[in-house]
XYZ file of C-alpha atoms in Angstrom:
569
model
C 3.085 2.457 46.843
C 2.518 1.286 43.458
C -0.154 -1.129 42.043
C -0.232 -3.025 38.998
C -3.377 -2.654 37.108
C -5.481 -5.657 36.655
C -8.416 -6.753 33.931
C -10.397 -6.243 36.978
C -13.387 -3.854 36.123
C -13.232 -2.172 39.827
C -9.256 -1.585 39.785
C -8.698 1.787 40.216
C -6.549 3.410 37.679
C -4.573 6.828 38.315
C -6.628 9.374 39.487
C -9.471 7.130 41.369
C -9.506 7.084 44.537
C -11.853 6.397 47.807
C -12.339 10.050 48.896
C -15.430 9.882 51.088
C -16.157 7.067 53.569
C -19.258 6.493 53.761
C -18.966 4.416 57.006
C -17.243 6.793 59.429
C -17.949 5.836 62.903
C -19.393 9.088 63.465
C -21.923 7.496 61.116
C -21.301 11.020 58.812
C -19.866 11.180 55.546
C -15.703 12.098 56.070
C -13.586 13.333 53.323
C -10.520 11.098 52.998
C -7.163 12.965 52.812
C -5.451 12.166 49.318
C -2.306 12.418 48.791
C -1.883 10.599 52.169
C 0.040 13.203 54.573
C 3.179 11.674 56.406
C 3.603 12.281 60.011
C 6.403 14.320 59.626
C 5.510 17.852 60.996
C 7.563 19.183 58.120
C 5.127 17.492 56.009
C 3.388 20.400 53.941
C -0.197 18.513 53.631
C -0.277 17.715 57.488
C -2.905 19.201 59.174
C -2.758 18.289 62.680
C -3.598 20.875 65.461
C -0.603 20.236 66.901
C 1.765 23.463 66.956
C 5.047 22.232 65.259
C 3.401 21.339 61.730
C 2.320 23.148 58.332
C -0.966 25.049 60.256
C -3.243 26.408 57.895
C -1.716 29.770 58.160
C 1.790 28.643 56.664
C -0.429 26.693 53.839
C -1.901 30.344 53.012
C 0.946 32.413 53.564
C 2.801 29.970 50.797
C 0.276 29.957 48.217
C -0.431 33.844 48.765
C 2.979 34.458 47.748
C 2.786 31.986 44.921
C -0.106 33.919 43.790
C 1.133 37.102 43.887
C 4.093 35.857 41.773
C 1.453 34.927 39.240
C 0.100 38.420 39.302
C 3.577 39.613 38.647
C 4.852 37.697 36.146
C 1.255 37.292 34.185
C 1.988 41.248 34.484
C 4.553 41.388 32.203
C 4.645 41.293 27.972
C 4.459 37.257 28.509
C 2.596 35.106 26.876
C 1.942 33.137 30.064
C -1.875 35.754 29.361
C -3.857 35.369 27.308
C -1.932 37.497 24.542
C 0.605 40.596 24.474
C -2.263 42.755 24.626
C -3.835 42.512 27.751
C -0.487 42.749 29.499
C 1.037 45.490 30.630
C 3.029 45.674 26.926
C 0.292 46.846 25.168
C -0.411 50.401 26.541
C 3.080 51.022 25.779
C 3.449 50.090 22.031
C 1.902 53.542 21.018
C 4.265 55.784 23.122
C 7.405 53.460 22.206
C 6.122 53.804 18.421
C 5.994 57.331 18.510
C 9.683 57.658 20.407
C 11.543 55.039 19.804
C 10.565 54.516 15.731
C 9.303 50.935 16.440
C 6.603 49.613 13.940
C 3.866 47.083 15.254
C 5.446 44.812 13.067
C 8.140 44.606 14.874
C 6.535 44.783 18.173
C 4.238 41.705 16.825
C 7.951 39.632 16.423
C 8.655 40.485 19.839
C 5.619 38.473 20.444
C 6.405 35.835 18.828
C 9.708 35.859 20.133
C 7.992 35.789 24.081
C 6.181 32.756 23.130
C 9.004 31.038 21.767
C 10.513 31.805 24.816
C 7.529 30.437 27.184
C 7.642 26.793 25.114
C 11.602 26.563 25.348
C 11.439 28.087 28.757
C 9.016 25.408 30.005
C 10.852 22.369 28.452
C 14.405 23.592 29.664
C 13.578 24.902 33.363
C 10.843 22.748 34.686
C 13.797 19.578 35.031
C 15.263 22.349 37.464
C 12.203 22.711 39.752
C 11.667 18.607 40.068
C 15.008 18.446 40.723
C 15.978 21.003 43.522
C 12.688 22.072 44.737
C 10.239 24.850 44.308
C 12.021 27.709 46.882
C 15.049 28.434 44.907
C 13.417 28.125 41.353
C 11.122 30.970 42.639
C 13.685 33.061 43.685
C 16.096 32.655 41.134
C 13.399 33.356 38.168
C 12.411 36.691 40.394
C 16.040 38.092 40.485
C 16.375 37.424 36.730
C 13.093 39.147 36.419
C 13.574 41.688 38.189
C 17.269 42.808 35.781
C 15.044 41.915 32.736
C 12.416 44.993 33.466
C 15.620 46.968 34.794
C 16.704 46.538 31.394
C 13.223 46.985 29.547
C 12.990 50.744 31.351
C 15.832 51.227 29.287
C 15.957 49.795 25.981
C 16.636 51.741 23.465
C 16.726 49.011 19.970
C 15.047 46.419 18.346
C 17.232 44.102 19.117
C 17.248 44.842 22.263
C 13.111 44.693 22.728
C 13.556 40.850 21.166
C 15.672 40.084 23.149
C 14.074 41.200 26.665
C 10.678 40.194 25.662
C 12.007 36.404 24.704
C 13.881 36.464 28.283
C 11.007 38.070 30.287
C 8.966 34.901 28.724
C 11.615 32.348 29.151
C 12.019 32.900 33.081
C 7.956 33.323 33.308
C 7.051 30.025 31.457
C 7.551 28.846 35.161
C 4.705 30.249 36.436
C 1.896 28.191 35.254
C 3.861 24.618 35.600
C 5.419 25.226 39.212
C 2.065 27.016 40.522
C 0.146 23.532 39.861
C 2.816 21.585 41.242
C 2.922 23.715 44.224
C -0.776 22.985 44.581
C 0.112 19.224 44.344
C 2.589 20.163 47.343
C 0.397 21.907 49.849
C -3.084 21.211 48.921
C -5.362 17.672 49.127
C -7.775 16.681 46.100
C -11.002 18.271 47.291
C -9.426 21.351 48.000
C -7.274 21.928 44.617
C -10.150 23.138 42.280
C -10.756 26.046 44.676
C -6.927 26.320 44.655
C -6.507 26.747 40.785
C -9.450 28.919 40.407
C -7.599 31.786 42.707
C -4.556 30.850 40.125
C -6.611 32.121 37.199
C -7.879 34.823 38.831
C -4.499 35.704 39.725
C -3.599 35.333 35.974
C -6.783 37.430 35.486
C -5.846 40.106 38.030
C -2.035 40.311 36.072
C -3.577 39.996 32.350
C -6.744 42.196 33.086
C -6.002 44.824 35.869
C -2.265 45.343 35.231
C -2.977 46.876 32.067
C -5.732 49.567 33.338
C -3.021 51.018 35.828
C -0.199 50.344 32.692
C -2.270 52.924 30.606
C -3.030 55.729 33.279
C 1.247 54.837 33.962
C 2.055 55.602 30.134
C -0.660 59.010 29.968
C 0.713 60.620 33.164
C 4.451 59.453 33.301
C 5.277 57.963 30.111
C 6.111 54.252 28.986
C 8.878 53.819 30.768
C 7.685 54.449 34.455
C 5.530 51.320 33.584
C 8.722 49.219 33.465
C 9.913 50.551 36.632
C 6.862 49.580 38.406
C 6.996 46.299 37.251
C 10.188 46.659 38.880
C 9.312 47.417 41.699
C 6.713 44.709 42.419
C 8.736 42.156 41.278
C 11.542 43.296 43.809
C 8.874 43.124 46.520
C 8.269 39.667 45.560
C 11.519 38.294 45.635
C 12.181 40.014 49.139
C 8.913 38.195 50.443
C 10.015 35.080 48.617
C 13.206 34.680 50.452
C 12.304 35.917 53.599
C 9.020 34.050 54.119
C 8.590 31.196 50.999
C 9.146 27.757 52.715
C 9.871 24.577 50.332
C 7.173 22.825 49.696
C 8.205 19.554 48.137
C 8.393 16.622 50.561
C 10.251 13.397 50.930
C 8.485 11.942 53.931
C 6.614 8.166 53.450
C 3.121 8.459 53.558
C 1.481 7.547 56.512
C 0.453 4.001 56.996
C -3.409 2.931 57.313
C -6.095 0.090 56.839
C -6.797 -1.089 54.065
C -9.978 -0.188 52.197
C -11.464 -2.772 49.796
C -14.025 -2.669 46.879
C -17.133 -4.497 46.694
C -17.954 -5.631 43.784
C -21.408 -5.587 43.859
C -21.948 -2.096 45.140
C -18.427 -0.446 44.035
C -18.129 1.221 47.464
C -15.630 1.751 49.268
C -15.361 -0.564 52.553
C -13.438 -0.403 55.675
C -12.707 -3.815 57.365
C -14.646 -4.704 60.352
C -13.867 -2.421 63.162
C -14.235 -3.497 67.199
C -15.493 -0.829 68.425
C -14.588 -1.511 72.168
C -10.857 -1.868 71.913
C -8.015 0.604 71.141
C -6.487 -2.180 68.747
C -5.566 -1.055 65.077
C -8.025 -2.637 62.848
C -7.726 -6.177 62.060
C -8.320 -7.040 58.255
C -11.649 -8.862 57.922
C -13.887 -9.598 55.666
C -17.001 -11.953 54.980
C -16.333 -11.854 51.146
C -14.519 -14.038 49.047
C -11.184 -13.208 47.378
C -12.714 -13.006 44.371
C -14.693 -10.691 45.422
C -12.623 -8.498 46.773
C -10.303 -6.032 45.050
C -7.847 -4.302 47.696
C -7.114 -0.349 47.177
C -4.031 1.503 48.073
C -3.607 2.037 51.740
C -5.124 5.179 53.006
C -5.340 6.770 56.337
C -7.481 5.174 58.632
C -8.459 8.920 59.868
C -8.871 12.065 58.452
C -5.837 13.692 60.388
C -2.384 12.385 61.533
C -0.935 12.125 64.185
C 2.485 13.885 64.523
C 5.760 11.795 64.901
C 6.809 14.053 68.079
C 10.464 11.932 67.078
C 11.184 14.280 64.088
C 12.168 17.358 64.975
C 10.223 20.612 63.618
C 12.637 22.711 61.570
C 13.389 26.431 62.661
C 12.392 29.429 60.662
C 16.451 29.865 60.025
C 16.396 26.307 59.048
C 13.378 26.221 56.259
C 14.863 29.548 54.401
C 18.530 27.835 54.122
C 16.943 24.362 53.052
C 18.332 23.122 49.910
C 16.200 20.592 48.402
C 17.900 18.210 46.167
C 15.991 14.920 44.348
C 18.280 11.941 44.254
C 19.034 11.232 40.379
C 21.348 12.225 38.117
C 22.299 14.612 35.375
C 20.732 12.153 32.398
C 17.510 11.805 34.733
C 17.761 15.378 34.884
C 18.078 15.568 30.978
C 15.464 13.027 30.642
C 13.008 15.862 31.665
C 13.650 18.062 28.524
C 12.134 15.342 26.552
C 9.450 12.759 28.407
C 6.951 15.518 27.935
C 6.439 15.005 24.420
C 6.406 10.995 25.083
C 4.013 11.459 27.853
C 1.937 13.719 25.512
C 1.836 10.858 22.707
C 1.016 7.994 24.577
C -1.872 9.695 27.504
C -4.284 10.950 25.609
C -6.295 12.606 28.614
C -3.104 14.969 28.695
C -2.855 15.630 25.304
C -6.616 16.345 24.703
C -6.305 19.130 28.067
C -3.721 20.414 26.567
C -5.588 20.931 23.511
C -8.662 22.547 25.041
C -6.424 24.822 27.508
C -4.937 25.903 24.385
C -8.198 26.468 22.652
C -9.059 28.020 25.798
C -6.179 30.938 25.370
C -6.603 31.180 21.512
C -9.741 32.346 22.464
C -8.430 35.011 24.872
C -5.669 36.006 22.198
C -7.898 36.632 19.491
C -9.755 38.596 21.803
C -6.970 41.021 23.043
C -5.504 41.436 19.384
C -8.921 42.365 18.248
C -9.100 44.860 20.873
C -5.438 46.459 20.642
C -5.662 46.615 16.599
C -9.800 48.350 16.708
C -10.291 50.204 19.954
C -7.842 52.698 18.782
C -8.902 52.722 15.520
C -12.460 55.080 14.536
C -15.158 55.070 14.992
C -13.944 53.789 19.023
C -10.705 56.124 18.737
C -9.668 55.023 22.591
C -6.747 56.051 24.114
C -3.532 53.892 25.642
C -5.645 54.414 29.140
C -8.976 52.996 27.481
C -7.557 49.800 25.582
C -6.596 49.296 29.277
C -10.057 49.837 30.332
C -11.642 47.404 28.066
C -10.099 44.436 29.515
C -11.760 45.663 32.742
C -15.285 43.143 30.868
C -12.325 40.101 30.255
C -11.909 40.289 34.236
C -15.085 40.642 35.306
C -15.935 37.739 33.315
C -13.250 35.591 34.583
C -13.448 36.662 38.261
C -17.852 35.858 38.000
C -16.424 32.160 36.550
C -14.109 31.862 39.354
C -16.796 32.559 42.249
C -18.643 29.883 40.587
C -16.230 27.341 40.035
C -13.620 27.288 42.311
C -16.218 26.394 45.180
C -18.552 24.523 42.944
C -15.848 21.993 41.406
C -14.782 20.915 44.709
C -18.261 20.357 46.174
C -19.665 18.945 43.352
C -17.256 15.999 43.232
C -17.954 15.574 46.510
C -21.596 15.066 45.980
C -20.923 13.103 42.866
C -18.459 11.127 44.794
C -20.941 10.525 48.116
C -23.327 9.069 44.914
C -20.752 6.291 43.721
C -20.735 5.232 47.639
C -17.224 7.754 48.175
C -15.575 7.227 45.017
C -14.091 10.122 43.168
C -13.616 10.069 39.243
C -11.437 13.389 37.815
C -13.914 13.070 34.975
C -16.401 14.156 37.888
C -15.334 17.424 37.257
C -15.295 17.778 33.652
C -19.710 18.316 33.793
C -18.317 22.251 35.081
C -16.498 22.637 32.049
C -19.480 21.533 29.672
C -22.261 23.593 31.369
C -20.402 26.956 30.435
C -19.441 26.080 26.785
C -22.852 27.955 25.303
C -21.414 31.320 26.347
C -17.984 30.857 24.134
C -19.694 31.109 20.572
C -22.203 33.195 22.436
C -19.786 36.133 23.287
C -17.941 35.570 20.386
C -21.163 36.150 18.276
C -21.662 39.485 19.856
C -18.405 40.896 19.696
C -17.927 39.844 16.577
C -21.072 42.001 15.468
C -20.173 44.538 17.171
C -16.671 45.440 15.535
C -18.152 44.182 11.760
C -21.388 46.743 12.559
C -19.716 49.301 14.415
C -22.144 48.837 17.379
C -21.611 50.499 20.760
C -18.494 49.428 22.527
C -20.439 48.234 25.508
C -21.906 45.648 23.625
C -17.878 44.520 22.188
C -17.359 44.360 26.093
C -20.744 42.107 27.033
C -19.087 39.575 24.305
C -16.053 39.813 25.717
C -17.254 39.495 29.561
C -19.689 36.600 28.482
C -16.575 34.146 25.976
C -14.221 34.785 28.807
C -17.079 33.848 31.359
C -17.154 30.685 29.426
C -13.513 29.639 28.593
C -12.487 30.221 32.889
C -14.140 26.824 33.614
C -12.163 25.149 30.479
C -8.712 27.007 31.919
C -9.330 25.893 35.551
C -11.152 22.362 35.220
C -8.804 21.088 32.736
C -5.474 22.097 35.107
C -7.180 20.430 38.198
C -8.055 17.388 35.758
C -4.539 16.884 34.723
C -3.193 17.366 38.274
C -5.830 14.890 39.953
C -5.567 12.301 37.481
C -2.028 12.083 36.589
C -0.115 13.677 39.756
C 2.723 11.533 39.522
C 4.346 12.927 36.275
C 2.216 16.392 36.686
C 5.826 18.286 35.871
C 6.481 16.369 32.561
C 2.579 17.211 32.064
C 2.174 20.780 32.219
C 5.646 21.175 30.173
C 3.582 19.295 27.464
C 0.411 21.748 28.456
C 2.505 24.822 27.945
C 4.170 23.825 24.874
C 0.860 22.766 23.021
C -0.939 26.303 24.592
C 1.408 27.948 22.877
C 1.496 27.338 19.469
C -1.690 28.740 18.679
C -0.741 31.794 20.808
C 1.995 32.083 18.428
C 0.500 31.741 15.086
C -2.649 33.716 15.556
C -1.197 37.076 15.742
C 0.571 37.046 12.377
C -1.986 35.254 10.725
C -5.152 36.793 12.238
C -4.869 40.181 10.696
C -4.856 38.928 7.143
C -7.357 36.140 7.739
C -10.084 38.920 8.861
C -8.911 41.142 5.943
C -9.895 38.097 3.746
C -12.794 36.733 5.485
C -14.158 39.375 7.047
C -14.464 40.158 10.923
C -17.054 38.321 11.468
C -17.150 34.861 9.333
C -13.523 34.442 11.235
C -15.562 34.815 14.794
C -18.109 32.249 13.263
C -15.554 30.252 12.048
C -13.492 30.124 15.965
C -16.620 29.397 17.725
C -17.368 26.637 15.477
C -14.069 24.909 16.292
C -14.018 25.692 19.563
C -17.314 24.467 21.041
C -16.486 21.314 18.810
C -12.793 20.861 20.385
C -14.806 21.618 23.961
C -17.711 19.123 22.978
C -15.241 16.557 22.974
C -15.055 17.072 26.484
C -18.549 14.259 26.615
C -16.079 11.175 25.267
C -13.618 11.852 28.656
C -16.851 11.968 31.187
C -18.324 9.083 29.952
C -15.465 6.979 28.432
C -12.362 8.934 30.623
C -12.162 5.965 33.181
C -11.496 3.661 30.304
C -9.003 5.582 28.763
C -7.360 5.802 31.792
C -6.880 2.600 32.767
C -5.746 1.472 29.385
C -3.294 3.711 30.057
C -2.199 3.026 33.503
C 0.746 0.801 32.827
C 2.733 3.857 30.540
C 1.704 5.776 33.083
C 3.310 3.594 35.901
C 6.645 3.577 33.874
C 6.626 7.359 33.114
C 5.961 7.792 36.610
C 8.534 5.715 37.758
C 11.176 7.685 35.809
C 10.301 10.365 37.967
C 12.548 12.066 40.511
C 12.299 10.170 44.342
C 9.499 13.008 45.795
C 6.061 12.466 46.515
C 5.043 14.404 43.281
């Protein structure tokens, strides 16, 4: 149900909604489901106790193999991480130098190849996965995956290593762009910033961890044993995929409700008057004026639905052989490969996430090219197995950030919401993302003395462990921003996200090398913290001024959103 934006000041525009009421009968404070679930039982956001529904468990089981499917794919030499050399890749460039004859220049253009292949990848495939659904996407980038590392075990040429590295990164550009639409899918607004911070640790576990076991791989059974493990647990994946992944995107109406109203004195949130001694569905009352009244989409007049016991539950048999098809057609389809860069023009809340998530993995990269090109050199001297070790402090890091703000993002716009008498802002989220910006320059700062001085490495991994502390919150805030406040077109979005991340993630490794040559180690660490926490400090204009800029957006939004295909997403 779509409403037009008016000059009103209390109109909500995308992305605000009435998440707590603040007059339950229960006279507590109840969370508001948003996206309104149908009552369809097939309905993934339905809730209900009842047995023939999406129970909690099938909610789980889905996004557990969505995550794992991150792990696997943020596994491989892809871009998707942070850099080439915190993925599995990197352990193996030595061996496959010494064996094969390949220089690191070369190995460096595979790179750039991979994330030519994410930004191409993401513009070309995404169209597919709003158009037939999430299930076969998944399973159809896991088979190709799965011939790709088949064929990476086994490469013997140059051309060959191009060309696998760009198609590893052109099937994986998926995974960051359907994973947040599959949280759109399955998961309401006070739950998704939990949601996306198991994503990035996910990513974490795939850039970070992978790479450990990819070094003791290459020392004990050479290089190649690491693509056939990779083979291995992508295989796995794509058996669990098809034998327990259920489609997750949803046709069903959303349920009906009462309508909620705004005062305009307070800003709160209102229900109509209620009798309290009849069964009847609430009447529409209201002392006020029309003028001073502003009526907000229809929401559900509970905080669970009631099943339609009319529609019948699909069988396990059914759900694996649904085929999930939008209605449009092929030039709606086409339209897809090219809204992302109109939608990136004219919202600026999307372009300037994009920005900072791409900030956010410059970062990273910088980081893991610093420590594949000097951990092996002297005085550190580390082996294949110990570059893989010293991403061990990029984890930690990240995994400390994600205990902290998965949880805390979803409770704290809660609170912050129960304060504006139950209305929820996406900029109410953005306050995470500022709090942790000290600790970029920070860690930079020491790692940055410790390669130009030769220091200890434990002190290189303290930086590292404290900039990657600080950049989680920018990953995961600004995905669960984009997603809250602009759900509608959140596919053309994250195309737009992935192309913009990476850009930078393709420049900086030819051009990073010669800059520190020229500059010096650390004057180029001064110089990235300097732009970054300026880029991040920007951040201040969206929480005070984001509403604004929303709502003077709201009617491009409106169109690009109706130029969508017919789902709930």
């Amino acid at each position: 149900m779509v409403h037009e934006i008016t000059d009103n000041d209390y109109a909500f525009p995308p992305g605000t909604v009435a998440i707590e009421d603040l007059q339950a009968r229960d006279e507590t404070v109840r969370t508001i489901l948003l996206p309104r679930p149908s009552r369809d039982p097939n309905d993934p956001l339905v809730r209900h106790l009842a047995k023939k529904n999406w129970a909690l468990w099938r909610k789980y089981l889905n996004f557990g193999l969505v995550c794992y499917y991150t792990f696997s794919v943020f596994s491989l030499p892809n871009p998707n991480g942070p850099n080439a050399s915190i993925t599995v890749a990197i352990p193996t460039w030595g061996p496959m130098n010494e064996e094969l004859g390949f220089t690191y220049h070369e190995l460096n253009i595979s790179y750039a190849l991979g994330c030519a292949g994410v930004a191409i990848g993401a513009v070309l495939l995404t169209p597919f996965a709003l158009k037939f659904g999430r299930r076969q996407i998944y399973i159809t980038s896991l088979l190709l995956q799965v011939g790709v590392c088949i064929w990476e075990a086994k490469l013997q040429t140059v051309p060959e290593l191009y060309l696998v590295t760009f198609l590893s990164c052109f099937l994986g550009s998926l995974a960051e762009i359907m994973i947040q639409m599959t949280v759109a899918d399955v998961f309401f607004i006070h739950q998704r910033g939990a949601m996306n911070s198991i994503f990035i640790f996910c990513q974490q576990i795939g850039t970070a961890v992978a790479p450990v076991a990819a070094g003791y791989i290459t020392t004990w059974l050479g290089w190649r044993a690491v693509w056939w493990a990779m083979t291995i647990s992508l295989a796995t994946g794509l058996l669990a995929f098809v034998f327990l992944y259920e489609e997750s995107k949803c046709f069903s109406a959303p349920t009906e409700g009462v309508e909620l109203e705004i005062n305009k004195e307070t800003g709160a949130s209102e229900r109509p008057h209620e009798n309290h001694e009849t069964k009847k569905k609430p009447e529409i009352e209201s002392d006020k004026q029309p003028s001073e009244m502003t009526t907000l989409d229809k929401l559900p007049p509970l905080y669970d639905v009631d099943i339609d016991e009319s529609i019948p539950s699909t069988t396990y048999k059914q759900r694996l052989l649904q085929f999930t098809v939008s209605h449009g057609s092929i030039s709606q389809l086409l339209l897809h490969t090219y809204q992302p860069f109109h939608v990136m023009i004219y919202i600026p809340g999307i372009l300037y996430m994009a920005i900072v998530y791409g900030v956010s993995w410059a970062v990273m990269t910088i980081i893991g090219t610093n420590m594949a090109t000097f951990m092996p050199a002297p005085p550190y001297n580390f082996s294949a197995s110990g570059v893989g070790l010293m991403t061990l402090p990029v984890f930690v890091g990240t995994a400390i950030g994600m205990a902290i703000v998965g949880p805390s993002s979803d409770r704290l716009i809660l609170y912050l919401a129960k304060r504006r008498n139950g209305i929820y802002e996406p900029e109410m989220r953005l306050w995470l993302l500022v709090a942790f910006i000290p600790l970029i320059p920070t860690g930079l700062m020491v790692a940055g003395c410790g390669f130009q001085y030769s220091l200890p490495w434990p002190i290189i991994a303290v930086g590292f462990g404290a900039a990657s502390l600080g950049i989680t919150p920018a990953i995961s805030v600004s995905l669960t921003y984009v997603t809250d406040a602009y759900t509608e077109i959140l596919g053309d979005a994250m195309v737009g996200i992935t192309f913009v991340r990476n850009i930078p993630s393709m420049v900086i490794p030819f051009f990073l090398l010669p800059w520190i040559s020229r500059m010096g180690l650390l004057n180029v660490y001064i110089v990235v913290s300097v732009i970054s926490t300026v880029i991040f400090m920007i951040t201040f204009i969206f929480i005070y001024h984001g509403k604004r800029i929303r709502t003077a957006t709201a009617t491009r939004y409106r169109w690009f959103a109706s130029r969508q295909f017919n789902d709930r997403i």
